[in-house]
PDB file of C-alpha atoms and ligand atoms in Angstrom:
ATOM      1  CA  MET A   1      -0.012 112.586  36.379  1.00  0.00           C
ATOM      2  CA  SER A   2       3.232 110.719  35.823  1.00  0.00           C
ATOM      3  CA  ASN A   3       6.330 112.879  36.060  1.00  0.00           C
ATOM      4  CA  PRO A   4       7.284 113.763  32.455  1.00  0.00           C
ATOM      5  CA  LYS A   5      10.930 114.031  33.507  1.00  0.00           C
ATOM      6  CA  ARG A   6      11.139 110.327  34.302  1.00  0.00           C
ATOM      7  CA  SER A   7      12.039 108.080  31.367  1.00  0.00           C
ATOM      8  CA  LYS A   8       9.210 105.959  30.047  1.00  0.00           C
ATOM      9  CA  ILE A   9      10.233 102.389  29.284  1.00  0.00           C
ATOM     10  CA  ILE A  10       8.653  99.471  27.450  1.00  0.00           C
ATOM     11  CA  ALA A  11      10.712  96.315  27.948  1.00  0.00           C
ATOM     12  CA  GLY A  12      10.194  92.859  26.482  1.00  0.00           C
ATOM     13  CA  ASN A  13      11.311  89.864  28.529  1.00  0.00           C
ATOM     14  CA  TRP A  14      11.376  86.966  26.095  1.00  0.00           C
ATOM     15  CA  LYS A  15      12.216  84.465  28.840  1.00  0.00           C
ATOM     16  CA  MET A  16      13.164  81.017  27.438  1.00  0.00           C
ATOM     17  CA  HIS A  17      11.580  81.621  24.040  1.00  0.00           C
ATOM     18  CA  LYS A  18      12.905  82.188  20.504  1.00  0.00           C
ATOM     19  CA  ASN A  19      15.764  80.499  18.704  1.00  0.00           C
ATOM     20  CA  ARG A  20      18.137  82.767  16.805  1.00  0.00           C
ATOM     21  CA  GLY A  21      16.082  82.848  13.619  1.00  0.00           C
ATOM     22  CA  GLU A  22      12.882  83.690  15.478  1.00  0.00           C
ATOM     23  CA  ALA A  23      14.675  86.251  17.622  1.00  0.00           C
ATOM     24  CA  LYS A  24      16.148  87.953  14.564  1.00  0.00           C
ATOM     25  CA  ALA A  25      12.763  88.151  12.850  1.00  0.00           C
ATOM     26  CA  LEU A  26      11.046  89.583  15.936  1.00  0.00           C
ATOM     27  CA  ALA A  27      13.798  92.124  16.632  1.00  0.00           C
ATOM     28  CA  GLU A  28      13.703  93.210  12.978  1.00  0.00           C
ATOM     29  CA  ALA A  29       9.931  93.665  13.084  1.00  0.00           C
ATOM     30  CA  ILE A  30      10.176  95.757  16.255  1.00  0.00           C
ATOM     31  CA  ALA A  31      13.062  97.877  14.946  1.00  0.00           C
ATOM     32  CA  LYS A  32      11.128  98.449  11.721  1.00  0.00           C
ATOM     33  CA  GLY A  33       7.991  99.367  13.669  1.00  0.00           C
ATOM     34  CA  VAL A  34       9.738 102.151  15.613  1.00  0.00           C
ATOM     35  CA  LYS A  35      11.978 103.427  12.830  1.00  0.00           C
ATOM     36  CA  GLY A  36      11.709 107.184  12.320  1.00  0.00           C
ATOM     37  CA  GLU A  37       9.212 107.576  15.194  1.00  0.00           C
ATOM     38  CA  LYS A  38       9.497 110.526  17.579  1.00  0.00           C
ATOM     39  CA  ASP A  39       8.711 110.686  21.310  1.00  0.00           C
ATOM     40  CA  LEU A  40       9.379 106.995  21.779  1.00  0.00           C
ATOM     41  CA  PRO A  41       9.740 105.393  25.176  1.00  0.00           C
ATOM     42  CA  ILE A  42      13.025 103.604  25.845  1.00  0.00           C
ATOM     43  CA  VAL A  43      12.469 100.204  24.228  1.00  0.00           C
ATOM     44  CA  VAL A  44      14.509  97.312  25.605  1.00  0.00           C
ATOM     45  CA  LEU A  45      14.542  93.685  24.453  1.00  0.00           C
ATOM     46  CA  PHE A  46      15.688  90.910  26.778  1.00  0.00           C
ATOM     47  CA  PRO A  47      16.276  87.829  24.591  1.00  0.00           C
ATOM     48  CA  PRO A  48      17.615  84.510  25.915  1.00  0.00           C
ATOM     49  CA  PHE A  49      21.434  84.373  26.088  1.00  0.00           C
ATOM     50  CA  THR A  50      21.782  82.321  22.901  1.00  0.00           C
ATOM     51  CA  ALA A  51      20.088  85.075  20.907  1.00  0.00           C
ATOM     52  CA  VAL A  52      21.601  88.141  22.600  1.00  0.00           C
ATOM     53  CA  SER A  53      24.291  88.650  19.941  1.00  0.00           C
ATOM     54  CA  THR A  54      21.838  88.064  17.115  1.00  0.00           C
ATOM     55  CA  VAL A  55      19.392  90.623  18.490  1.00  0.00           C
ATOM     56  CA  GLY A  56      22.300  92.967  19.241  1.00  0.00           C
ATOM     57  CA  ASP A  57      23.306  92.889  15.566  1.00  0.00           C
ATOM     58  CA  VAL A  58      19.753  93.773  14.536  1.00  0.00           C
ATOM     59  CA  VAL A  59      19.207  96.624  17.007  1.00  0.00           C
ATOM     60  CA  LYS A  60      22.566  98.372  16.894  1.00  0.00           C
ATOM     61  CA  ASP A  61      22.114 101.760  15.214  1.00  0.00           C
ATOM     62  CA  THR A  62      18.360 101.635  15.938  1.00  0.00           C
ATOM     63  CA  SER A  63      16.361 103.137  18.804  1.00  0.00           C
ATOM     64  CA  VAL A  64      15.903  99.665  20.322  1.00  0.00           C
ATOM     65  CA  ASN A  65      18.134  98.707  23.263  1.00  0.00           C
ATOM     66  CA  LEU A  66      19.631  95.363  24.193  1.00  0.00           C
ATOM     67  CA  GLY A  67      19.239  93.651  27.554  1.00  0.00           C
ATOM     68  CA  ALA A  68      20.065  90.352  29.245  1.00  0.00           C
ATOM     69  CA  GLN A  69      17.742  88.413  31.537  1.00  0.00           C
ATOM     70  CA  ASN A  70      20.328  87.588  34.192  1.00  0.00           C
ATOM     71  CA  MET A  71      24.026  87.606  35.046  1.00  0.00           C
ATOM     72  CA  ASP A  72      26.395  86.435  37.739  1.00  0.00           C
ATOM     73  CA  HIS A  73      27.987  89.031  39.998  1.00  0.00           C
ATOM     74  CA  HIS A  74      31.567  87.806  39.527  1.00  0.00           C
ATOM     75  CA  ASP A  75      33.772  89.185  36.745  1.00  0.00           C
ATOM     76  CA  SER A  76      35.031  85.727  35.722  1.00  0.00           C
ATOM     77  CA  GLY A  77      35.999  82.396  37.261  1.00  0.00           C
ATOM     78  CA  ALA A  78      34.913  78.818  37.882  1.00  0.00           C
ATOM     79  CA  PHE A  79      31.147  79.393  37.806  1.00  0.00           C
ATOM     80  CA  THR A  80      29.872  76.823  35.334  1.00  0.00           C
ATOM     81  CA  GLY A  81      26.788  77.916  33.468  1.00  0.00           C
ATOM     82  CA  GLU A  82      27.021  81.562  34.432  1.00  0.00           C
ATOM     83  CA  VAL A  83      27.636  84.730  32.418  1.00  0.00           C
ATOM     84  CA  SER A  84      29.507  87.756  33.793  1.00  0.00           C
ATOM     85  CA  PRO A  85      28.906  91.514  33.447  1.00  0.00           C
ATOM     86  CA  PRO A  86      32.023  91.977  31.235  1.00  0.00           C
ATOM     87  CA  MET A  87      30.734  89.186  28.950  1.00  0.00           C
ATOM     88  CA  LEU A  88      27.407  91.003  28.589  1.00  0.00           C
ATOM     89  CA  LEU A  89      29.174  94.260  27.787  1.00  0.00           C
ATOM     90  CA  ASP A  90      31.307  92.425  25.244  1.00  0.00           C
ATOM     91  CA  VAL A  91      28.202  91.535  23.207  1.00  0.00           C
ATOM     92  CA  GLY A  92      26.712  95.019  23.439  1.00  0.00           C
ATOM     93  CA  VAL A  93      24.272  94.516  26.297  1.00  0.00           C
ATOM     94  CA  GLU A  94      23.204  97.734  28.032  1.00  0.00           C
ATOM     95  CA  TYR A  95      20.407  96.637  30.414  1.00  0.00           C
ATOM     96  CA  VAL A  96      20.154  93.650  32.726  1.00  0.00           C
ATOM     97  CA  LEU A  97      17.211  92.156  34.601  1.00  0.00           C
ATOM     98  CA  ILE A  98      18.045  91.451  38.215  1.00  0.00           C
ATOM     99  CA  GLY A  99      16.003  89.306  40.582  1.00  0.00           C
ATOM    100  CA  HIS A 100      13.116  88.430  38.281  1.00  0.00           C
ATOM    101  CA  SER A 101      10.631  86.416  40.337  1.00  0.00           C
ATOM    102  CA  GLU A 102      11.274  83.318  38.200  1.00  0.00           C
ATOM    103  CA  ARG A 103      14.957  83.563  39.163  1.00  0.00           C
ATOM    104  CA  ARG A 104      13.953  83.922  42.821  1.00  0.00           C
ATOM    105  CA  GLN A 105      11.364  81.109  42.617  1.00  0.00           C
ATOM    106  CA  PHE A 106      13.193  78.490  40.547  1.00  0.00           C
ATOM    107  CA  PHE A 107      16.900  79.326  40.783  1.00  0.00           C
ATOM    108  CA  GLY A 108      17.384  80.234  44.421  1.00  0.00           C
ATOM    109  CA  GLU A 109      18.000  83.948  44.032  1.00  0.00           C
ATOM    110  CA  THR A 110      17.597  85.870  47.255  1.00  0.00           C
ATOM    111  CA  ASN A 111      17.492  89.492  48.333  1.00  0.00           C
ATOM    112  CA  ALA A 112      21.193  89.112  49.159  1.00  0.00           C
ATOM    113  CA  SER A 113      22.141  87.812  45.701  1.00  0.00           C
ATOM    114  CA  VAL A 114      20.046  90.549  44.105  1.00  0.00           C
ATOM    115  CA  ASN A 115      22.083  93.102  46.051  1.00  0.00           C
ATOM    116  CA  LEU A 116      25.368  91.560  44.873  1.00  0.00           C
ATOM    117  CA  LYS A 117      24.182  91.530  41.270  1.00  0.00           C
ATOM    118  CA  LEU A 118      22.938  95.096  41.460  1.00  0.00           C
ATOM    119  CA  LYS A 119      26.305  96.275  42.753  1.00  0.00           C
ATOM    120  CA  ALA A 120      28.123  94.322  40.023  1.00  0.00           C
ATOM    121  CA  ALA A 121      25.871  95.753  37.292  1.00  0.00           C
ATOM    122  CA  LEU A 122      26.453  99.313  38.506  1.00  0.00           C
ATOM    123  CA  LYS A 123      30.202  98.760  38.846  1.00  0.00           C
ATOM    124  CA  HIS A 124      30.361  97.718  35.203  1.00  0.00           C
ATOM    125  CA  GLY A 125      28.024 100.388  33.865  1.00  0.00           C
ATOM    126  CA  LEU A 126      25.150  98.037  33.023  1.00  0.00           C
ATOM    127  CA  LYS A 127      21.691  99.546  33.559  1.00  0.00           C
ATOM    128  CA  PRO A 128      19.876  97.389  36.088  1.00  0.00           C
ATOM    129  CA  VAL A 129      16.155  96.603  36.082  1.00  0.00           C
ATOM    130  CA  VAL A 130      15.554  95.243  39.575  1.00  0.00           C
ATOM    131  CA  CYS A 131      12.376  93.174  39.882  1.00  0.00           C
ATOM    132  CA  VAL A 132      10.334  92.979  43.052  1.00  0.00           C
ATOM    133  CA  GLY A 133       6.854  91.724  43.903  1.00  0.00           C
ATOM    134  CA  GLU A 134       4.802  89.610  46.250  1.00  0.00           C
ATOM    135  CA  SER A 135       3.443  86.074  45.820  1.00  0.00           C
ATOM    136  CA  LEU A 136      -0.287  85.304  45.926  1.00  0.00           C
ATOM    137  CA  ASP A 137       0.087  83.890  49.420  1.00  0.00           C
ATOM    138  CA  GLU A 138       1.837  87.061  50.587  1.00  0.00           C
ATOM    139  CA  ARG A 139      -0.863  89.255  49.043  1.00  0.00           C
ATOM    140  CA  GLU A 140      -3.661  87.223  50.607  1.00  0.00           C
ATOM    141  CA  ASN A 141      -1.958  87.585  53.979  1.00  0.00           C
ATOM    142  CA  ASN A 142      -1.661  91.364  53.615  1.00  0.00           C
ATOM    143  CA  LEU A 143       2.106  91.155  53.320  1.00  0.00           C
ATOM    144  CA  THR A 144       2.466  92.957  49.981  1.00  0.00           C
ATOM    145  CA  ASP A 145       3.819  96.201  51.379  1.00  0.00           C
ATOM    146  CA  ALA A 146       6.176  94.541  53.852  1.00  0.00           C
ATOM    147  CA  VAL A 147       7.572  92.159  51.202  1.00  0.00           C
ATOM    148  CA  VAL A 148       8.095  94.876  48.606  1.00  0.00           C
ATOM    149  CA  ARG A 149       9.704  97.225  51.118  1.00  0.00           C
ATOM    150  CA  ARG A 150      12.040  94.447  52.272  1.00  0.00           C
ATOM    151  CA  GLN A 151      12.996  93.504  48.695  1.00  0.00           C
ATOM    152  CA  VAL A 152      13.711  97.108  47.733  1.00  0.00           C
ATOM    153  CA  GLY A 153      15.622  97.883  50.939  1.00  0.00           C
ATOM    154  CA  ALA A 154      17.755  94.741  50.639  1.00  0.00           C
ATOM    155  CA  ALA A 155      18.490  95.306  46.949  1.00  0.00           C
ATOM    156  CA  LEU A 156      19.768  98.813  47.696  1.00  0.00           C
ATOM    157  CA  ALA A 157      21.865  97.921  50.751  1.00  0.00           C
ATOM    158  CA  ASP A 158      25.314  99.588  50.828  1.00  0.00           C
ATOM    159  CA  LEU A 159      24.645 101.717  47.743  1.00  0.00           C
ATOM    160  CA  GLU A 160      25.215 105.459  47.538  1.00  0.00           C
ATOM    161  CA  VAL A 161      22.670 107.855  46.154  1.00  0.00           C
ATOM    162  CA  THR A 162      25.044 108.584  43.254  1.00  0.00           C
ATOM    163  CA  ASP A 163      24.867 104.895  42.257  1.00  0.00           C
ATOM    164  CA  LEU A 164      21.197 105.180  41.361  1.00  0.00           C
ATOM    165  CA  LYS A 165      21.388 107.254  38.186  1.00  0.00           C
ATOM    166  CA  THR A 166      20.626 104.326  35.896  1.00  0.00           C
ATOM    167  CA  LEU A 167      18.458 102.282  38.249  1.00  0.00           C
ATOM    168  CA  VAL A 168      15.084 101.046  37.041  1.00  0.00           C
ATOM    169  CA  VAL A 169      12.723  99.078  39.299  1.00  0.00           C
ATOM    170  CA  ALA A 170       9.971  96.776  38.068  1.00  0.00           C
ATOM    171  CA  TYR A 171       7.020  95.920  40.293  1.00  0.00           C
ATOM    172  CA  GLU A 172       5.874  92.474  39.230  1.00  0.00           C
ATOM    173  CA  PRO A 173       3.350  90.774  41.498  1.00  0.00           C
ATOM    174  CA  VAL A 174       4.175  87.086  41.091  1.00  0.00           C
ATOM    175  CA  TRP A 175       0.502  86.094  40.897  1.00  0.00           C
ATOM    176  CA  ALA A 176       0.016  88.351  37.861  1.00  0.00           C
ATOM    177  CA  ILE A 177       2.941  87.006  35.840  1.00  0.00           C
ATOM    178  CA  GLY A 178       1.910  84.840  32.912  1.00  0.00           C
ATOM    179  CA  THR A 179      -1.509  84.223  34.455  1.00  0.00           C
ATOM    180  CA  GLY A 180      -3.627  86.698  32.525  1.00  0.00           C
ATOM    181  CA  LYS A 181      -4.585  88.232  35.898  1.00  0.00           C
ATOM    182  CA  THR A 182      -3.463  91.849  35.740  1.00  0.00           C
ATOM    183  CA  CYS A 183      -3.081  93.799  38.959  1.00  0.00           C
ATOM    184  CA  GLU A 184      -5.646  96.665  39.031  1.00  0.00           C
ATOM    185  CA  ALA A 185      -3.930  99.746  37.629  1.00  0.00           C
ATOM    186  CA  THR A 186      -4.623 101.828  40.735  1.00  0.00           C
ATOM    187  CA  GLU A 187      -3.280  99.096  43.014  1.00  0.00           C
ATOM    188  CA  ALA A 188      -0.164  98.683  40.839  1.00  0.00           C
ATOM    189  CA  ASN A 189       0.276 102.440  41.094  1.00  0.00           C
ATOM    190  CA  ARG A 190      -0.068 102.346  44.876  1.00  0.00           C
ATOM    191  CA  VAL A 191       2.733  99.785  45.128  1.00  0.00           C
ATOM    192  CA  CYS A 192       4.909 101.690  42.634  1.00  0.00           C
ATOM    193  CA  ALA A 193       4.474 104.775  44.856  1.00  0.00           C
ATOM    194  CA  LEU A 194       5.410 102.675  47.874  1.00  0.00           C
ATOM    195  CA  ILE A 195       8.588 101.548  46.100  1.00  0.00           C
ATOM    196  CA  ARG A 196       9.422 105.170  45.327  1.00  0.00           C
ATOM    197  CA  ALA A 197       8.788 106.185  48.953  1.00  0.00           C
ATOM    198  CA  THR A 198      10.953 103.295  50.166  1.00  0.00           C
ATOM    199  CA  ILE A 199      13.841 104.427  47.968  1.00  0.00           C
ATOM    200  CA  ASN A 200      13.395 107.943  49.325  1.00  0.00           C
ATOM    201  CA  ASP A 201      13.460 106.608  52.895  1.00  0.00           C
ATOM    202  CA  VAL A 202      16.677 104.653  52.262  1.00  0.00           C
ATOM    203  CA  PHE A 203      18.421 107.672  50.728  1.00  0.00           C
ATOM    204  CA  ARG A 204      16.889 110.455  52.772  1.00  0.00           C
ATOM    205  CA  SER A 205      18.935 113.606  52.321  1.00  0.00           C
ATOM    206  CA  GLU A 206      18.424 117.174  53.420  1.00  0.00           C
ATOM    207  CA  GLU A 207      20.319 118.698  50.503  1.00  0.00           C
ATOM    208  CA  SER A 208      19.022 116.993  47.378  1.00  0.00           C
ATOM    209  CA  ALA A 209      15.609 116.293  45.905  1.00  0.00           C
ATOM    210  CA  PRO A 210      14.276 112.826  46.800  1.00  0.00           C
ATOM    211  CA  VAL A 211      16.138 110.453  44.487  1.00  0.00           C
ATOM    212  CA  GLY A 212      13.187 108.087  44.125  1.00  0.00           C
ATOM    213  CA  ASP A 213      11.314 110.796  42.256  1.00  0.00           C
ATOM    214  CA  SER A 214      13.642 110.419  39.276  1.00  0.00           C
ATOM    215  CA  ILE A 215      13.780 106.603  39.154  1.00  0.00           C
ATOM    216  CA  PRO A 216      11.542 104.936  36.552  1.00  0.00           C
ATOM    217  CA  ILE A 217       9.298 102.287  38.064  1.00  0.00           C
ATOM    218  CA  LEU A 218       7.679  99.789  35.714  1.00  0.00           C
ATOM    219  CA  TYR A 219       4.757  97.444  36.191  1.00  0.00           C
ATOM    220  CA  GLY A 220       4.917  93.847  34.970  1.00  0.00           C
ATOM    221  CA  GLY A 221       2.380  91.046  35.042  1.00  0.00           C
ATOM    222  CA  SER A 222       0.109  90.146  32.116  1.00  0.00           C
ATOM    223  CA  VAL A 223       0.487  93.551  30.462  1.00  0.00           C
ATOM    224  CA  LYS A 224      -1.327  93.582  27.103  1.00  0.00           C
ATOM    225  CA  PRO A 225      -2.408  96.169  24.548  1.00  0.00           C
ATOM    226  CA  SER A 226      -5.838  96.171  26.243  1.00  0.00           C
ATOM    227  CA  THR A 227      -4.401  97.014  29.699  1.00  0.00           C
ATOM    228  CA  ILE A 228      -1.526  99.373  28.926  1.00  0.00           C
ATOM    229  CA  ASP A 229      -3.358 102.692  28.490  1.00  0.00           C
ATOM    230  CA  GLU A 230      -4.898 102.660  31.958  1.00  0.00           C
ATOM    231  CA  GLN A 231      -1.575 101.544  33.432  1.00  0.00           C
ATOM    232  CA  LEU A 232       0.369 104.358  31.791  1.00  0.00           C
ATOM    233  CA  GLU A 233      -2.139 106.915  33.061  1.00  0.00           C
ATOM    234  CA  GLN A 234      -1.065 106.196  36.644  1.00  0.00           C
ATOM    235  CA  SER A 235       1.023 108.786  38.457  1.00  0.00           C
ATOM    236  CA  ASP A 236       3.843 106.544  39.658  1.00  0.00           C
ATOM    237  CA  LEU A 237       4.055 104.001  36.872  1.00  0.00           C
ATOM    238  CA  ASP A 238       6.590 104.759  34.143  1.00  0.00           C
ATOM    239  CA  GLY A 239       6.260 101.827  31.796  1.00  0.00           C
ATOM    240  CA  ALA A 240       5.988  98.083  31.537  1.00  0.00           C
ATOM    241  CA  LEU A 241       8.052  94.934  31.709  1.00  0.00           C
ATOM    242  CA  VAL A 242       6.249  92.569  29.402  1.00  0.00           C
ATOM    243  CA  GLY A 243       6.541  88.804  29.008  1.00  0.00           C
ATOM    244  CA  GLY A 244       3.887  87.068  26.891  1.00  0.00           C
ATOM    245  CA  ALA A 245       2.851  90.141  24.923  1.00  0.00           C
ATOM    246  CA  SER A 246       6.468  90.874  23.977  1.00  0.00           C
ATOM    247  CA  LEU A 247       6.734  87.704  21.915  1.00  0.00           C
ATOM    248  CA  THR A 248       5.019  89.059  18.811  1.00  0.00           C
ATOM    249  CA  ALA A 249       5.429  92.430  17.112  1.00  0.00           C
ATOM    250  CA  ASP A 250       1.637  92.554  16.738  1.00  0.00           C
ATOM    251  CA  GLU A 251       1.226  92.788  20.494  1.00  0.00           C
ATOM    252  CA  PHE A 252       4.475  94.531  21.455  1.00  0.00           C
ATOM    253  CA  LEU A 253       4.389  97.436  18.990  1.00  0.00           C
ATOM    254  CA  PRO A 254       0.984  98.695  20.225  1.00  0.00           C
ATOM    255  CA  LEU A 255       2.469  98.868  23.747  1.00  0.00           C
ATOM    256  CA  ILE A 256       5.251 101.112  22.436  1.00  0.00           C
ATOM    257  CA  LYS A 257       2.666 103.212  20.574  1.00  0.00           C
ATOM    258  CA  SER A 258       0.616 103.650  23.747  1.00  0.00           C
ATOM    259  CA  ALA A 259       3.695 104.843  25.639  1.00  0.00           C
ATOM    260  CA  GLN A 260       4.539 107.210  22.794  1.00  0.00           C
ATOM    261  CA  LYS A 261       1.014 108.699  22.977  1.00  0.00           C
ATOM    262  CA  ARG A 262       1.371 109.065  26.720  1.00  0.00           C
ATOM    263  CA  ILE A 263       4.718 110.840  26.326  1.00  0.00           C
ATOM    264  CA  GLN A 264       3.185 113.219  23.800  1.00  0.00           C
ATOM    265  CA  ALA A 265       0.249 113.929  26.143  1.00  0.00           C
ATOM    266  CA  LEU A 266       2.595 114.618  29.074  1.00  0.00           C
ATOM    267  CA  VAL A 267       4.709 117.018  27.040  1.00  0.00           C
ATOM    268  CA  LYS A 268       1.615 119.072  26.168  1.00  0.00           C
ATOM    269  CA  VAL A 269       0.591 119.569  29.810  1.00  0.00           C
TER     270      VAL A 269
HETATM  271  P1  PGA B 301       3.940  88.360  31.578  1.00  0.00           P
HETATM  272  O1  PGA B 301       5.438  88.346  32.191  1.00  0.00           O
HETATM  273  O2  PGA B 301       3.769  89.669  30.853  1.00  0.00           O
HETATM  274  O3  PGA B 301       3.884  87.176  30.650  1.00  0.00           O
HETATM  275  O4  PGA B 301       2.998  88.229  32.731  1.00  0.00           O
HETATM  276  C1  PGA B 301       5.997  89.477  32.775  1.00  0.00           C
HETATM  277  C2  PGA B 301       7.371  89.179  33.294  1.00  0.00           C
HETATM  278  O5  PGA B 301       7.598  88.077  33.809  1.00  0.00           O
HETATM  279  O6  PGA B 301       8.284  90.031  33.216  1.00  0.00           O
END
């Protein structure tokens, strides 16, 4: 049974999709779909940079939150093509994806750059969603646990336990992203629990409760309305980071509804 005290989150990563008009229409449909609803999960939209302001205008004063898909770790400077944490804050961004596997795969992001970005996000008060996950090759070679542990450990290097209040982690097996191949819910849960245990190992403390127990851990990788209920039933899985199924309100709103039902069920227990 998932810990009811941990926030439940449904996040939409729009990747390189949607011009401003399309983004506005989708954000409006989502905001309308959740308006007046109780027991909602935290809903976050991650539009492409060109549409961040547009979506921000739509979602301000709603229960939908604004995120960015990436950022540089510097505050400003000669870094052509990059966007800084203060720039994100300036347009109302609250959440930021860090180390998405597509950034690692295609844009040279490493565990070290993820760590720098995580520290920069925390320094500026942005809520980080740190993405980790193994490739198909790594899974087939039984390296899943080692890879995920290394990614989590490296991301958290040099942080203090007090830095983790807003941390969210997303487990996204690379082979499940955009492929239609969802990781079995129980296996996704096992890796989410491993992530939580790894965080607890890094920040082991005699005095306080294990910090990992309060950190939301999401699953991402071909999440759809037909997969979400079983995923949300898992003990260590607190929501979803969704790509393809976040691109239409028809698919994204049912994911929010499922999380809402789950929240209501957890409250009753
Ligand atoms: P997907 O993408 O839902 O299309 O698999 C998930 C992600 O990349 O965050």
